[in-house]
mmCIF file of C-alpha atoms in Angstrom:
data_model
loop_
_atom_site.group_PDB
_atom_site.id
_atom_site.type_symbol
_atom_site.label_atom_id
_atom_site.label_comp_id
_atom_site.label_asym_id
_atom_site.label_seq_id
_atom_site.Cartn_x
_atom_site.Cartn_y
_atom_site.Cartn_z
ATOM 1 C CA MET J 1 -5.698 -8.766 25.167
ATOM 2 C CA PRO J 2 -4.110 -7.074 22.169
ATOM 3 C CA PHE J 3 -5.658 -3.992 20.676
ATOM 4 C CA TRP J 4 -6.492 -4.551 17.029
ATOM 5 C CA LEU J 5 -5.987 -2.098 14.193
ATOM 6 C CA SER J 6 -6.297 -2.692 10.496
ATOM 7 C CA ALA J 7 -4.128 -1.616 7.563
ATOM 8 C CA SER J 8 -1.904 1.419 7.560
ATOM 9 C CA VAL J 9 -0.956 4.625 5.895
ATOM 10 C CA ARG J 10 2.309 5.643 7.455
ATOM 11 C CA ILE J 11 5.039 4.570 9.790
ATOM 12 C CA ARG J 12 7.322 7.199 11.257
ATOM 13 C CA CYS J 13 10.199 7.534 13.664
ATOM 14 C CA ASN J 14 8.634 7.389 17.124
ATOM 15 C CA PHE J 15 5.074 6.410 16.408
ATOM 16 C CA ILE J 16 2.868 4.391 14.118
ATOM 17 C CA PHE J 17 -0.251 5.735 12.384
ATOM 18 C CA PHE J 18 -2.967 3.327 11.339
ATOM 19 C CA SER J 19 -5.777 3.920 8.878
ATOM 20 C CA THR J 20 -8.309 1.540 7.363
ATOM 21 C CA ILE J 21 -8.871 -0.546 4.296
ATOM 22 C CA SER J 22 -12.395 -0.609 2.891
ATOM 23 C CA HIS J 23 -14.507 -2.965 4.941
ATOM 24 C CA LEU J 24 -18.145 -1.972 5.328
ATOM 25 C CA ASN J 25 -19.098 -0.771 1.842
ATOM 26 C CA MET J 26 -18.971 -4.005 -0.110
ATOM 27 C CA SER J 27 -20.683 -2.739 -3.264
ATOM 28 C CA LEU J 28 -18.885 -1.569 -6.392
ATOM 29 C CA PRO J 29 -16.255 1.148 -5.922
ATOM 30 C CA SER J 30 -17.792 4.562 -5.194
ATOM 31 C CA THR J 31 -17.924 6.987 -8.104
ATOM 32 C CA ASN J 32 -19.304 10.494 -8.482
ATOM 33 C CA ALA J 33 -21.700 11.834 -11.129
ATOM 34 C CA LYS J 34 -18.840 12.104 -13.638
ATOM 35 C CA GLY J 35 -17.932 8.452 -13.188
ATOM 36 C CA GLU J 36 -14.777 9.304 -11.232
ATOM 37 C CA PHE J 37 -13.643 6.975 -8.442
ATOM 38 C CA VAL J 38 -13.930 8.549 -4.984
ATOM 39 C CA LYS J 39 -11.786 7.054 -2.226
ATOM 40 C CA ALA J 40 -13.339 7.032 1.240
ATOM 41 C CA ASP J 41 -11.421 8.536 4.160
ATOM 42 C CA GLY J 42 -10.052 6.238 6.850
ATOM 43 C CA GLU J 43 -12.237 5.832 9.932
ATOM 44 C CA PHE J 44 -9.666 4.803 12.511
ATOM 45 C CA THR J 45 -6.779 7.262 12.688
ATOM 46 C CA LYS J 46 -5.267 6.932 16.141
ATOM 47 C CA TRP J 47 -1.593 7.401 16.980
ATOM 48 C CA ILE J 48 0.509 4.974 18.993
ATOM 49 C CA THR J 49 3.025 6.947 21.051
ATOM 50 C CA ALA J 50 5.913 6.031 23.331
ATOM 51 C CA ASP J 51 4.452 7.898 26.333
ATOM 52 C CA GLY J 52 0.853 6.857 25.760
ATOM 53 C CA SER J 53 -0.340 10.465 25.550
ATOM 54 C CA SER J 54 -2.495 9.502 22.556
ATOM 55 C CA GLY J 55 -4.301 6.888 24.616
ATOM 56 C CA PHE J 56 -2.382 4.128 22.866
ATOM 57 C CA LYS J 57 1.009 3.390 24.391
ATOM 58 C CA SER J 58 3.636 1.512 22.402
ATOM 59 C CA GLU J 59 3.960 -1.870 24.126
ATOM 60 C CA ARG J 60 5.067 -5.292 22.983
ATOM 61 C CA ASP J 61 2.212 -7.699 22.172
ATOM 62 C CA ARG J 62 -0.466 -5.081 22.793
ATOM 63 C CA TYR J 63 -1.345 -4.579 19.115
ATOM 64 C CA HIS J 64 -2.322 -6.910 16.313
ATOM 65 C CA LEU J 65 -2.266 -5.850 12.672
ATOM 66 C CA TYR J 66 -4.787 -7.031 10.064
ATOM 67 C CA ILE J 67 -3.649 -6.553 6.460
ATOM 68 C CA SER J 68 -3.992 -7.689 2.884
ATOM 69 C CA TYR J 69 -0.793 -8.167 0.908
ATOM 70 C CA ALA J 70 -2.865 -7.237 -2.140
ATOM 71 C CA CYS J 71 -3.573 -3.730 -0.846
ATOM 72 C CA PRO J 72 -0.866 -1.097 -1.496
ATOM 73 C CA PHE J 73 -2.091 1.006 1.415
ATOM 74 C CA ALA J 74 -1.980 -1.873 3.910
ATOM 75 C CA SER J 75 1.384 -2.961 2.533
ATOM 76 C CA ARG J 76 2.915 0.340 3.643
ATOM 77 C CA CYS J 77 2.484 -0.879 7.194
ATOM 78 C CA VAL J 78 3.925 -4.291 6.363
ATOM 79 C CA VAL J 79 7.005 -2.509 4.987
ATOM 80 C CA GLY J 80 7.352 -0.248 8.022
ATOM 81 C CA ARG J 81 6.885 -3.131 10.456
ATOM 82 C CA LYS J 82 9.605 -5.046 8.617
ATOM 83 C CA LEU J 83 12.099 -2.189 8.295
ATOM 84 C CA LYS J 84 11.706 -1.088 11.906
ATOM 85 C CA GLY J 85 12.121 -4.623 13.253
ATOM 86 C CA LEU J 86 8.661 -4.785 14.831
ATOM 87 C CA GLU J 87 7.736 -8.301 13.732
ATOM 88 C CA ASP J 88 8.235 -9.663 17.256
ATOM 89 C CA VAL J 89 6.435 -6.673 18.764
ATOM 90 C CA ILE J 90 3.278 -6.412 16.625
ATOM 91 C CA SER J 91 1.670 -9.640 15.414
ATOM 92 C CA MET J 92 -0.044 -9.716 12.024
ATOM 93 C CA THR J 93 -2.770 -11.542 10.126
ATOM 94 C CA SER J 94 -3.370 -11.467 6.368
ATOM 95 C CA VAL J 95 -6.945 -11.804 5.134
ATOM 96 C CA ASP J 96 -8.012 -13.819 2.094
ATOM 97 C CA TYR J 97 -6.805 -11.982 -0.993
ATOM 98 C CA ILE J 98 -9.801 -13.170 -3.051
ATOM 99 C CA ARG J 99 -12.633 -10.821 -2.165
ATOM 100 C CA LEU J 100 -15.932 -12.030 -3.612
ATOM 101 C CA ASP J 101 -18.082 -12.391 -0.505
ATOM 102 C CA PRO J 102 -20.643 -9.542 -0.243
ATOM 103 C CA ASN J 103 -19.589 -9.115 3.392
ATOM 104 C CA GLY J 104 -16.083 -8.137 2.330
ATOM 105 C CA TRP J 105 -12.655 -9.354 3.416
ATOM 106 C CA THR J 106 -12.712 -12.847 4.919
ATOM 107 C CA PHE J 107 -10.287 -14.950 6.948
ATOM 108 C CA THR J 108 -9.047 -18.284 5.616
ATOM 109 C CA ASP J 109 -6.210 -20.727 6.133
ATOM 110 C CA GLN J 110 -6.698 -22.309 2.721
ATOM 111 C CA ARG J 111 -4.547 -19.848 0.739
ATOM 112 C CA PRO J 112 -0.802 -19.094 0.975
ATOM 113 C CA LYS J 113 0.188 -16.704 3.798
ATOM 114 C CA CYS J 114 -3.459 -16.269 4.858
ATOM 115 C CA THR J 115 -4.657 -17.330 8.320
ATOM 116 C CA LEU J 116 -7.791 -17.519 10.388
ATOM 117 C CA ASP J 117 -8.456 -14.712 12.856
ATOM 118 C CA PRO J 118 -6.337 -15.536 15.941
ATOM 119 C CA LEU J 119 -8.046 -13.109 18.342
ATOM 120 C CA PHE J 120 -11.797 -13.424 17.904
ATOM 121 C CA ASN J 121 -12.197 -16.264 15.425
ATOM 122 C CA ALA J 122 -14.081 -13.777 13.254
ATOM 123 C CA LYS J 123 -15.241 -14.851 9.813
ATOM 124 C CA TYR J 124 -15.114 -11.358 8.310
ATOM 125 C CA LEU J 125 -12.805 -8.410 8.830
ATOM 126 C CA ARG J 126 -15.885 -6.220 9.218
ATOM 127 C CA ASP J 127 -16.628 -8.115 12.460
ATOM 128 C CA ILE J 128 -13.364 -6.759 13.873
ATOM 129 C CA TYR J 129 -14.322 -3.206 12.948
ATOM 130 C CA LEU J 130 -17.719 -3.601 14.554
ATOM 131 C CA LYS J 131 -16.005 -4.635 17.801
ATOM 132 C CA ALA J 132 -13.753 -1.568 17.749
ATOM 133 C CA ASN J 133 -14.704 1.758 19.238
ATOM 134 C CA PRO J 134 -13.917 4.551 16.764
ATOM 135 C CA ASN J 135 -12.760 6.123 19.825
ATOM 136 C CA GLU J 136 10.270 -0.778 21.015
ATOM 137 C CA GLN J 137 11.738 0.748 17.912
ATOM 138 C CA LYS J 138 14.611 0.183 15.510
ATOM 139 C CA ASN J 139 16.987 3.040 14.754
ATOM 140 C CA LEU J 140 15.419 3.674 11.386
ATOM 141 C CA ASP J 141 13.815 7.062 10.888
ATOM 142 C CA LEU J 142 11.434 7.115 7.951
ATOM 143 C CA TYR J 143 10.283 10.639 8.809
ATOM 144 C CA PRO J 144 13.460 12.512 9.794
ATOM 145 C CA LYS J 145 12.890 15.985 11.171
ATOM 146 C CA LEU J 146 15.147 17.725 8.648
ATOM 147 C CA LEU J 147 13.283 16.172 5.709
ATOM 148 C CA ARG J 148 9.701 16.424 6.947
ATOM 149 C CA GLY J 149 8.937 19.437 4.782
ATOM 150 C CA LYS J 150 10.171 17.658 1.655
ATOM 151 C CA ILE J 151 8.412 14.419 2.566
ATOM 152 C CA ASP J 152 5.086 16.157 3.135
ATOM 153 C CA GLU J 153 5.479 18.122 -0.089
ATOM 154 C CA VAL J 154 6.123 14.958 -2.133
ATOM 155 C CA ASN J 155 3.292 13.057 -0.461
ATOM 156 C CA GLU J 156 0.894 15.909 -1.194
ATOM 157 C CA TRP J 157 1.066 15.319 -4.930
ATOM 158 C CA VAL J 158 2.131 11.655 -5.151
ATOM 159 C CA THR J 159 -0.824 10.410 -3.094
ATOM 160 C CA PRO J 160 -3.676 11.904 -5.193
ATOM 161 C CA ASN J 161 -1.877 11.912 -8.541
ATOM 162 C CA VAL J 162 -0.116 8.526 -8.512
ATOM 163 C CA THR J 163 -1.181 6.274 -5.636
ATOM 164 C CA GLN J 164 -4.888 7.087 -5.944
ATOM 165 C CA ALA J 165 -4.816 7.946 -9.656
ATOM 166 C CA VAL J 166 -4.481 4.292 -10.664
ATOM 167 C CA TYR J 167 -7.832 3.677 -8.963
ATOM 168 C CA LYS J 168 -9.373 6.750 -10.592
ATOM 169 C CA ALA J 169 -8.461 5.255 -13.950
ATOM 170 C CA GLY J 170 -9.283 1.644 -13.114
ATOM 171 C CA PHE J 171 -12.610 2.294 -11.397
ATOM 172 C CA ALA J 172 -13.814 4.982 -13.810
ATOM 173 C CA THR J 173 -17.250 4.319 -15.278
ATOM 174 C CA THR J 174 -17.099 6.869 -18.096
ATOM 175 C CA GLN J 175 -14.566 7.431 -20.854
ATOM 176 C CA GLU J 176 -14.060 11.022 -19.730
ATOM 177 C CA ALA J 177 -13.276 10.001 -16.154
ATOM 178 C CA TYR J 178 -10.854 7.327 -17.382
ATOM 179 C CA ASN J 179 -9.125 9.724 -19.785
ATOM 180 C CA ASN J 180 -8.705 12.352 -17.062
ATOM 181 C CA GLY J 181 -7.419 9.804 -14.560
ATOM 182 C CA VAL J 182 -4.852 8.350 -16.956
ATOM 183 C CA LYS J 183 -3.691 11.810 -18.045
ATOM 184 C CA ILE J 184 -3.067 12.901 -14.456
ATOM 185 C CA LEU J 185 -1.379 9.598 -13.608
ATOM 186 C CA PHE J 186 1.172 9.627 -16.416
ATOM 187 C CA GLU J 187 1.924 13.330 -16.123
ATOM 188 C CA ASN J 188 2.932 12.651 -12.545
ATOM 189 C CA LEU J 189 4.786 9.423 -13.301
ATOM 190 C CA ASP J 190 6.835 11.495 -15.746
ATOM 191 C CA ARG J 191 7.467 13.898 -12.863
ATOM 192 C CA VAL J 192 8.592 11.016 -10.633
ATOM 193 C CA GLU J 193 10.904 9.748 -13.363
ATOM 194 C CA ASP J 194 12.483 13.184 -13.651
ATOM 195 C CA MET J 195 13.012 13.375 -9.884
ATOM 196 C CA LEU J 196 14.578 9.921 -9.789
ATOM 197 C CA SER J 197 16.934 10.857 -12.616
ATOM 198 C CA LYS J 198 18.440 13.432 -10.250
ATOM 199 C CA ASN J 199 17.981 11.832 -6.831
ATOM 200 C CA ARG J 200 18.426 8.318 -5.542
ATOM 201 C CA TYR J 201 15.216 8.612 -3.512
ATOM 202 C CA LEU J 202 12.279 11.005 -3.638
ATOM 203 C CA THR J 203 13.724 13.497 -1.159
ATOM 204 C CA GLY J 204 17.414 13.077 -1.968
ATOM 205 C CA ASP J 205 19.904 10.516 -0.662
ATOM 206 C CA THR J 206 17.722 9.293 2.223
ATOM 207 C CA PHE J 207 15.053 6.571 2.025
ATOM 208 C CA THR J 208 11.914 7.917 3.729
ATOM 209 C CA GLU J 209 8.213 7.382 4.254
ATOM 210 C CA ALA J 210 7.584 8.990 0.869
ATOM 211 C CA ASP J 211 9.465 6.117 -0.786
ATOM 212 C CA VAL J 212 7.480 3.534 1.172
ATOM 213 C CA ARG J 213 4.278 5.043 -0.198
ATOM 214 C CA LEU J 214 5.434 5.191 -3.814
ATOM 215 C CA PHE J 215 7.085 1.757 -3.848
ATOM 216 C CA ASN J 216 3.856 -0.031 -2.974
ATOM 217 C CA THR J 217 2.211 1.458 -6.050
ATOM 218 C CA LEU J 218 5.147 0.844 -8.390
ATOM 219 C CA VAL J 219 5.633 -2.801 -7.375
ATOM 220 C CA ARG J 220 2.004 -3.470 -8.420
ATOM 221 C CA PHE J 221 1.986 -1.311 -11.514
ATOM 222 C CA ASP J 222 3.174 -3.624 -14.282
ATOM 223 C CA THR J 223 1.497 -6.718 -12.829
ATOM 224 C CA VAL J 224 -2.009 -5.334 -12.311
ATOM 225 C CA TYR J 225 -2.436 -1.637 -13.043
ATOM 226 C CA VAL J 226 -1.172 -1.767 -16.646
ATOM 227 C CA GLY J 227 -3.651 -4.405 -17.775
ATOM 228 C CA HIS J 228 -6.376 -4.672 -15.170
ATOM 229 C CA PHE J 229 -6.786 -0.908 -14.671
ATOM 230 C CA LYS J 230 -5.900 -0.017 -18.301
ATOM 231 C CA CYS J 231 -2.990 2.189 -17.168
ATOM 232 C CA ASN J 232 -1.073 1.005 -20.207
ATOM 233 C CA LYS J 233 0.372 4.154 -21.751
ATOM 234 C CA LYS J 234 3.721 3.099 -20.264
ATOM 235 C CA ARG J 235 4.969 0.439 -17.886
ATOM 236 C CA VAL J 236 7.251 1.115 -14.951
ATOM 237 C CA MET J 237 9.773 -0.924 -16.928
ATOM 238 C CA ASP J 238 9.669 1.797 -19.594
ATOM 239 C CA TYR J 239 10.955 4.383 -17.121
ATOM 240 C CA PRO J 240 14.666 3.539 -16.624
ATOM 241 C CA ASN J 241 15.113 5.481 -13.387
ATOM 242 C CA MET J 242 11.809 4.434 -11.860
ATOM 243 C CA TRP J 243 12.356 0.777 -12.740
ATOM 244 C CA GLY J 244 15.854 0.826 -11.241
ATOM 245 C CA TYR J 245 14.475 2.557 -8.142
ATOM 246 C CA THR J 246 11.701 -0.041 -7.768
ATOM 247 C CA ARG J 247 14.244 -2.874 -7.978
ATOM 248 C CA GLU J 248 16.554 -1.171 -5.479
ATOM 249 C CA VAL J 249 13.797 -0.760 -2.899
ATOM 250 C CA TYR J 250 12.598 -4.331 -3.481
ATOM 251 C CA GLN J 251 16.139 -5.591 -2.845
ATOM 252 C CA MET J 252 16.501 -3.759 0.475
ATOM 253 C CA LYS J 253 16.743 -6.145 3.402
ATOM 254 C CA GLY J 254 13.310 -7.531 4.242
ATOM 255 C CA MET J 255 11.396 -5.683 1.533
ATOM 256 C CA ALA J 256 10.750 -8.701 -0.686
ATOM 257 C CA ASP J 257 9.032 -10.372 2.270
ATOM 258 C CA THR J 258 6.385 -7.638 2.202
ATOM 259 C CA VAL J 259 5.430 -8.259 -1.442
ATOM 260 C CA ASP J 260 3.328 -11.204 -2.601
ATOM 261 C CA GLN J 261 2.458 -11.059 -6.288
ATOM 262 C CA GLN J 262 0.094 -14.023 -6.054
ATOM 263 C CA HIS J 263 -2.006 -12.167 -3.497
ATOM 264 C CA ILE J 264 -1.787 -8.984 -5.558
ATOM 265 C CA GLN J 265 -2.671 -10.432 -8.959
ATOM 266 C CA GLU J 266 -5.372 -12.832 -7.834
ATOM 267 C CA HIS J 267 -7.030 -10.262 -5.577
ATOM 268 C CA TYR J 268 -7.427 -7.618 -8.272
ATOM 269 C CA GLN J 269 -8.223 -9.919 -11.174
ATOM 270 C CA VAL J 270 -10.496 -12.371 -9.376
ATOM 271 C CA SER J 271 -12.230 -10.006 -6.954
ATOM 272 C CA HIS J 272 -13.054 -7.149 -9.367
ATOM 273 C CA ARG J 273 -15.700 -8.963 -11.378
ATOM 274 C CA HIS J 274 -17.171 -5.662 -12.599
ATOM 275 C CA ILE J 275 -13.873 -5.219 -14.487
ATOM 276 C CA ASN J 276 -12.946 -8.857 -15.174
ATOM 277 C CA PRO J 277 -16.268 -10.797 -15.216
ATOM 278 C CA ASN J 278 -14.762 -14.264 -15.644
ATOM 279 C CA GLY J 279 -12.041 -13.810 -13.037
ATOM 280 C CA ILE J 280 -9.302 -14.987 -15.386
ATOM 281 C CA VAL J 281 -5.843 -14.206 -13.975
ATOM 282 C CA ALA J 282 -3.173 -13.089 -16.429
ATOM 283 C CA ILE J 283 -0.151 -15.380 -16.577
ATOM 284 C CA GLY J 284 2.405 -12.564 -16.784
ATOM 285 C CA PRO J 285 4.308 -10.408 -16.937
ATOM 286 C CA GLU J 286 7.653 -11.901 -16.023
ATOM 287 C CA LEU J 287 9.503 -9.280 -13.971
ATOM 288 C CA ASP J 288 12.929 -9.675 -12.400
ATOM 289 C CA PHE J 289 12.896 -7.480 -9.308
ATOM 290 C CA ASN J 290 16.263 -8.928 -8.319
ATOM 291 C CA ALA J 291 18.130 -7.768 -11.421
ATOM 292 C CA PRO J 292 20.942 -5.248 -10.740
ATOM 293 C CA HIS J 293 19.416 -1.820 -10.187
ATOM 294 C CA GLY J 294 22.499 0.285 -10.930
ATOM 295 C CA ARG J 295 21.690 3.047 -8.429
ATOM 296 C CA ASP J 296 24.430 2.391 -5.868
ATOM 297 C CA ASN J 297 26.618 5.325 -6.855
ATOM 298 C CA MET J 298 23.846 7.812 -7.491
ATOM 299 C CA VAL J 299 24.211 11.162 -5.706
ATOM 300 C CA ALA J 300 21.551 13.844 -5.446
ATOM 301 C CA LYS J 301 22.039 16.639 -7.965
#
């Protein structure tokens, strides 16, 4: 029987690292006394290794991945699975992207690209977690040894100040918390824009794990974070280098298959009733991710 793991944070050269999407705390997003959103740590953080030394050996059909296309953190794994050619090695199920049930993520076959649970016929994703004990690869290296220092350095500030900052702004419950979150977010988006004006990718001329992380935030930014999370000081479209970069990554072979804007927009705008009480889904914006990106001849400076 396959071993099940849910959502992901990173995919690297010789191993895959899985973390979790929120599943047991089904109340409103957690905030501290200042009204600032506080993201919970992942509970399942096991490594899958070629030799099995981690307790989880890399084997075909042993693992099954549960994801939501709406979630930027889970989508990192969808991207890595696609780019590393693991679709015939690790099977995958997408949960319902509308999340209104108090028990959390549910399984359905009544929405596009969503399916019922094929392993346990579970109704809720939380049932899979409660069953779990907390206890072949393509020649694509997303975490090359020579760039690991740079990748880790970029991830150290992009993760809290961009990837998580959109949630700090969107889930803030005080004006001060929102103001602080937005300030940090756009200061660091400006930093990203500056980097991408000099480099094709975040660490230079090589597409890495750091780009996988950032892309899954940028591809959602104009469609949901600008309006739904009030991160509207600028759009990604207003950053010429970042917008070209987002289109380039989207146009890489297989990447578009990992993005589903219907799942993304309807999940955020229908599920977050504390932000959007009537669940009305915005009709736009119209974005052309397939327009020429103009970054083909860019060389790191």
